PDB file of C-alpha atoms in Angstrom:
ATOM      1  CA  MET A 204      28.933 -11.411   5.673  1.00  0.00           C
ATOM      2  CA  ARG A 205      31.113 -13.297   4.043  1.00  0.00           C
ATOM      3  CA  ARG A 206      31.872 -10.532   1.285  1.00  0.00           C
ATOM      4  CA  LYS A 207      33.467  -7.888   4.053  1.00  0.00           C
ATOM      5  CA  ASP A 208      35.468  -6.465   0.721  1.00  0.00           C
ATOM      6  CA  ARG A 209      32.364  -4.868   0.342  1.00  0.00           C
ATOM      7  CA  GLU A 210      30.382  -4.531   3.311  1.00  0.00           C
ATOM      8  CA  VAL A 211      30.256  -1.257   3.773  1.00  0.00           C
ATOM      9  CA  THR A 212      30.417   0.355   7.295  1.00  0.00           C
ATOM     10  CA  ASP A 213      30.171   4.297   7.858  1.00  0.00           C
ATOM     11  CA  ALA A 214      27.242   5.026   8.240  1.00  0.00           C
ATOM     12  CA  GLN A 215      27.070   8.026   6.652  1.00  0.00           C
ATOM     13  CA  GLU A 216      28.727   5.725   3.491  1.00  0.00           C
ATOM     14  CA  ILE A 217      25.178   4.059   4.079  1.00  0.00           C
ATOM     15  CA  ASN A 218      22.709   7.019   3.984  1.00  0.00           C
ATOM     16  CA  ALA A 219      23.908   8.515   1.085  1.00  0.00           C
ATOM     17  CA  ILE A 220      23.220   4.846  -0.612  1.00  0.00           C
ATOM     18  CA  LEU A 221      20.102   4.544   0.881  1.00  0.00           C
ATOM     19  CA  LYS A 222      19.456   8.094  -0.755  1.00  0.00           C
ATOM     20  CA  ARG A 223      20.450   7.234  -4.357  1.00  0.00           C
ATOM     21  CA  CYS A 224      18.215   3.979  -4.358  1.00  0.00           C
ATOM     22  CA  ASP A 225      15.242   4.514  -6.417  1.00  0.00           C
ATOM     23  CA  THR A 226      12.379   2.383  -4.155  1.00  0.00           C
ATOM     24  CA  VAL A 227      13.041   0.348  -0.969  1.00  0.00           C
ATOM     25  CA  ARG A 228      11.107  -3.318  -0.694  1.00  0.00           C
ATOM     26  CA  ILE A 229       8.795  -3.421   2.365  1.00  0.00           C
ATOM     27  CA  GLY A 230       8.796  -6.810   4.348  1.00  0.00           C
ATOM     28  CA  ILE A 231       5.768  -7.711   5.962  1.00  0.00           C
ATOM     29  CA  SER A 232       5.402 -10.738   8.693  1.00  0.00           C
ATOM     30  CA  ASP A 233       2.218 -12.982   7.158  1.00  0.00           C
ATOM     31  CA  GLY A 234       1.371 -15.529   8.714  1.00  0.00           C
ATOM     32  CA  GLU A 235       3.656 -18.352   6.610  1.00  0.00           C
ATOM     33  CA  TYR A 236       5.219 -16.555   4.155  1.00  0.00           C
ATOM     34  CA  PRO A 237       6.983 -12.637   4.321  1.00  0.00           C
ATOM     35  CA  TYR A 238       4.973 -10.545   2.446  1.00  0.00           C
ATOM     36  CA  VAL A 239       7.272  -7.841   0.251  1.00  0.00           C
ATOM     37  CA  VAL A 240       6.378  -4.596  -1.639  1.00  0.00           C
ATOM     38  CA  PRO A 241       8.022  -1.766  -3.512  1.00  0.00           C
ATOM     39  CA  VAL A 242       7.308   1.759  -2.283  1.00  0.00           C
ATOM     40  CA  SER A 243       7.910   4.937  -3.318  1.00  0.00           C
ATOM     41  CA  PHE A 244       9.705   6.820  -0.711  1.00  0.00           C
ATOM     42  CA  GLY A 245      11.789  10.025   1.358  1.00  0.00           C
ATOM     43  CA  VAL A 246      14.033  10.359   3.416  1.00  0.00           C
ATOM     44  CA  GLU A 247      15.429  12.030   6.864  1.00  0.00           C
ATOM     45  CA  ILE A 248      17.996  11.490   8.722  1.00  0.00           C
ATOM     46  CA  SER A 249      18.391  12.460  12.576  1.00  0.00           C
ATOM     47  CA  ASP A 250      20.681  12.081  14.735  1.00  0.00           C
ATOM     48  CA  GLY A 251      22.457  10.690  11.888  1.00  0.00           C
ATOM     49  CA  SER A 252      19.851   7.489  11.583  1.00  0.00           C
ATOM     50  CA  PRO A 253      17.774   7.529   8.357  1.00  0.00           C
ATOM     51  CA  ILE A 254      13.402   7.406   9.246  1.00  0.00           C
ATOM     52  CA  ILE A 255      12.050   6.532   5.897  1.00  0.00           C
ATOM     53  CA  TYR A 256       8.176   7.839   4.147  1.00  0.00           C
ATOM     54  CA  PHE A 257       6.618   6.488   1.675  1.00  0.00           C
ATOM     55  CA  HIS A 258       2.918   7.557   1.443  1.00  0.00           C
ATOM     56  CA  CYS A 259      -0.097   4.181   0.307  1.00  0.00           C
ATOM     57  CA  ALA A 260      -3.570   4.327  -0.209  1.00  0.00           C
ATOM     58  CA  ARG A 261      -6.137   3.925   3.221  1.00  0.00           C
ATOM     59  CA  GLN A 262      -6.990  -0.031   1.717  1.00  0.00           C
ATOM     60  CA  GLY A 263      -5.832  -2.080   1.261  1.00  0.00           C
ATOM     61  CA  HIS A 264      -3.307  -6.376   2.886  1.00  0.00           C
ATOM     62  CA  LYS A 265      -0.357  -3.519   2.890  1.00  0.00           C
ATOM     63  CA  LEU A 266      -2.083  -1.789   5.267  1.00  0.00           C
ATOM     64  CA  GLU A 267      -4.366  -4.963   7.079  1.00  0.00           C
ATOM     65  CA  LEU A 268      -0.275  -5.792   7.919  1.00  0.00           C
ATOM     66  CA  LEU A 269       0.658  -2.900   9.481  1.00  0.00           C
ATOM     67  CA  GLY A 270      -2.005  -1.756  11.144  1.00  0.00           C
ATOM     68  CA  GLU A 271      -0.800   1.449  13.733  1.00  0.00           C
ATOM     69  CA  ARG A 272       2.585   0.194  14.557  1.00  0.00           C
ATOM     70  CA  LYS A 273       4.545  -2.976  12.756  1.00  0.00           C
ATOM     71  CA  PRO A 274       8.138  -3.982  13.453  1.00  0.00           C
ATOM     72  CA  VAL A 275       9.561  -4.324   9.619  1.00  0.00           C
ATOM     73  CA  SER A 276      12.690  -4.967   7.530  1.00  0.00           C
ATOM     74  CA  VAL A 277      14.381  -3.213   4.201  1.00  0.00           C
ATOM     75  CA  GLU A 278      15.904  -3.099   1.206  1.00  0.00           C
ATOM     76  CA  ALA A 279      16.589  -0.783  -1.223  1.00  0.00           C
ATOM     77  CA  ASP A 280      19.630  -0.780  -4.079  1.00  0.00           C
ATOM     78  CA  THR A 281      20.647  -0.009  -6.768  1.00  0.00           C
ATOM     79  CA  PHE A 282      22.145  -1.927 -10.316  1.00  0.00           C
ATOM     80  CA  PHE A 283      24.384  -0.841 -12.360  1.00  0.00           C
ATOM     81  CA  LYS A 284      25.452  -4.266 -14.940  1.00  0.00           C
ATOM     82  CA  VAL A 285      26.841  -7.049 -14.871  1.00  0.00           C
ATOM     83  CA  GLN A 286      30.141  -7.201 -16.350  1.00  0.00           C
ATOM     84  CA  LYS A 287      33.121  -9.848 -16.902  1.00  0.00           C
ATOM     85  CA  THR A 288      36.151  -9.811 -14.835  1.00  0.00           C
ATOM     86  CA  LYS A 289      38.743 -11.404 -15.626  1.00  0.00           C
ATOM     87  CA  ILE A 290      38.066 -14.276 -13.815  1.00  0.00           C
ATOM     88  CA  GLY A 291      34.104 -14.857 -14.623  1.00  0.00           C
ATOM     89  CA  ILE A 292      31.149 -12.415 -14.596  1.00  0.00           C
ATOM     90  CA  THR A 293      30.029  -9.495 -11.578  1.00  0.00           C
ATOM     91  CA  THR A 294      27.617  -7.691 -10.443  1.00  0.00           C
ATOM     92  CA  ARG A 295      28.329  -4.382 -10.229  1.00  0.00           C
ATOM     93  CA  TYR A 296      25.468  -2.736  -7.272  1.00  0.00           C
ATOM     94  CA  GLU A 297      25.043  -1.433  -3.728  1.00  0.00           C
ATOM     95  CA  SER A 298      22.641  -2.409  -1.605  1.00  0.00           C
ATOM     96  CA  VAL A 299      21.103  -1.439   2.114  1.00  0.00           C
ATOM     97  CA  MET A 300      18.924  -3.867   4.560  1.00  0.00           C
ATOM     98  CA  GLY A 301      17.740  -3.139   7.640  1.00  0.00           C
ATOM     99  CA  THR A 302      14.809  -3.506   9.985  1.00  0.00           C
ATOM    100  CA  GLY A 303      12.868  -1.340  12.303  1.00  0.00           C
ATOM    101  CA  ILE A 304       9.206  -0.123  13.468  1.00  0.00           C
ATOM    102  CA  CYS A 305       6.868   1.223  10.542  1.00  0.00           C
ATOM    103  CA  GLU A 306       3.951   3.572  12.295  1.00  0.00           C
ATOM    104  CA  ARG A 307       1.467   5.766  10.073  1.00  0.00           C
ATOM    105  CA  VAL A 308       1.910   9.661  10.719  1.00  0.00           C
ATOM    106  CA  ARG A 309      -1.473  10.766  12.392  1.00  0.00           C
ATOM    107  CA  ASP A 310       0.156  14.883  12.565  1.00  0.00           C
ATOM    108  CA  PRO A 311      -0.981  16.765   9.771  1.00  0.00           C
ATOM    109  CA  ASP A 312       2.601  18.861   9.716  1.00  0.00           C
ATOM    110  CA  GLU A 313       4.176  15.745  10.047  1.00  0.00           C
ATOM    111  CA  VAL A 314       1.865  13.916   6.724  1.00  0.00           C
ATOM    112  CA  LEU A 315       3.215  17.806   4.690  1.00  0.00           C
ATOM    113  CA  LYS A 316       7.073  17.125   6.494  1.00  0.00           C
ATOM    114  CA  GLY A 317       7.253  13.399   5.135  1.00  0.00           C
ATOM    115  CA  LEU A 318       5.379  13.814   0.972  1.00  0.00           C
ATOM    116  CA  ARG A 319       7.939  16.649   0.405  1.00  0.00           C
ATOM    117  CA  LEU A 320      10.394  14.744   1.733  1.00  0.00           C
ATOM    118  CA  LEU A 321       9.476  12.229  -0.884  1.00  0.00           C
ATOM    119  CA  LEU A 322       9.097  15.044  -4.108  1.00  0.00           C
ATOM    120  CA  GLU A 323      12.520  16.698  -2.905  1.00  0.00           C
ATOM    121  CA  HIS A 324      14.139  13.179  -3.008  1.00  0.00           C
ATOM    122  CA  TYR A 325      12.204  11.742  -6.911  1.00  0.00           C
ATOM    123  CA  GLY A 326      13.741  15.703  -8.318  1.00  0.00           C
ATOM    124  CA  GLN A 327      10.287  17.317  -8.261  1.00  0.00           C
ATOM    125  CA  SER A 328      10.286  20.084  -4.462  1.00  0.00           C
ATOM    126  CA  ASP A 329       8.842  21.985  -6.427  1.00  0.00           C
ATOM    127  CA  TYR A 330       5.428  20.066  -6.790  1.00  0.00           C
ATOM    128  CA  PRO A 331       3.314  22.334  -4.176  1.00  0.00           C
ATOM    129  CA  LEU A 332       1.070  20.273  -2.579  1.00  0.00           C
ATOM    130  CA  ASP A 333      -2.106  21.877  -2.559  1.00  0.00           C
ATOM    131  CA  ARG A 334      -2.424  21.435  -5.672  1.00  0.00           C
ATOM    132  CA  CYS A 335      -2.136  17.514  -5.719  1.00  0.00           C
ATOM    133  CA  ARG A 336      -6.421  16.212  -5.760  1.00  0.00           C
ATOM    134  CA  GLY A 337      -5.637  12.696  -4.213  1.00  0.00           C
ATOM    135  CA  LEU A 338      -4.296  13.161  -0.101  1.00  0.00           C
ATOM    136  CA  GLU A 339      -7.417  13.319   1.570  1.00  0.00           C
ATOM    137  CA  HIS A 340      -6.858   9.221  -0.280  1.00  0.00           C
ATOM    138  CA  LEU A 341      -3.297   8.645   1.467  1.00  0.00           C
ATOM    139  CA  PHE A 342      -1.678   7.682   4.735  1.00  0.00           C
ATOM    140  CA  VAL A 343       1.968   8.017   5.173  1.00  0.00           C
ATOM    141  CA  TYR A 344       3.808   5.820   6.905  1.00  0.00           C
ATOM    142  CA  ARG A 345       7.478   6.713   8.783  1.00  0.00           C
ATOM    143  CA  ILE A 346       9.932   3.279   9.324  1.00  0.00           C
ATOM    144  CA  VAL A 347      12.218   4.232  11.735  1.00  0.00           C
ATOM    145  CA  LEU A 348      15.485   2.210  11.284  1.00  0.00           C
ATOM    146  CA  HIS A 349      16.829   0.915  14.429  1.00  0.00           C
ATOM    147  CA  GLU A 350      19.502  -1.317  12.265  1.00  0.00           C
ATOM    148  CA  LEU A 351      21.241  -0.709   8.494  1.00  0.00           C
ATOM    149  CA  THR A 352      23.956  -2.583   6.404  1.00  0.00           C
ATOM    150  CA  GLY A 353      25.267  -1.762   3.490  1.00  0.00           C
ATOM    151  CA  LYS A 354      26.725  -3.832   0.619  1.00  0.00           C
ATOM    152  CA  GLN A 355      28.207  -2.498  -2.381  1.00  0.00           C
ATOM    153  CA  ASN A 356      30.158  -4.420  -5.848  1.00  0.00           C
ATOM    154  CA  LEU A 357      31.176  -0.417  -7.563  1.00  0.00           C
ATOM    155  CA  PRO A 358      31.735  -0.908 -11.242  1.00  0.00           C
ATOM    156  CA  GLU A 359      35.427   0.131 -12.432  1.00  0.00           C
TER     157      GLU A 359
END
């Protein structure tokens, strides 16, 4: 990383940045070009490492690429503002990037756990999942992250 002054090295702070982000973008190998897709997500920290859960329809190009188990890249960020400084213009942000293995969740209890984490992430933890009529039309996936880095340029 060129700008070491913006690097975040503390694992707890990197995890906190991830939890503050609204969207995770998943990069999946698709032959000549990568396929990048934004997803809503929930996150659990297990043994200090984040596990990202997301849901999706039971069909589509993303599922064709993911299969049952696939290496992926992830990126998430929070954009604050563009700001004038004494020496130019800068963007105020915080972001995380990482890699991991994406796999479909098959255990019914873990599917519900992943959906609850997603609801919790968006401030809807009191929503009863049994009222959701679309559960039979979705899959839940998890990304077990092996590497995660952080960077920030916070507002003054």
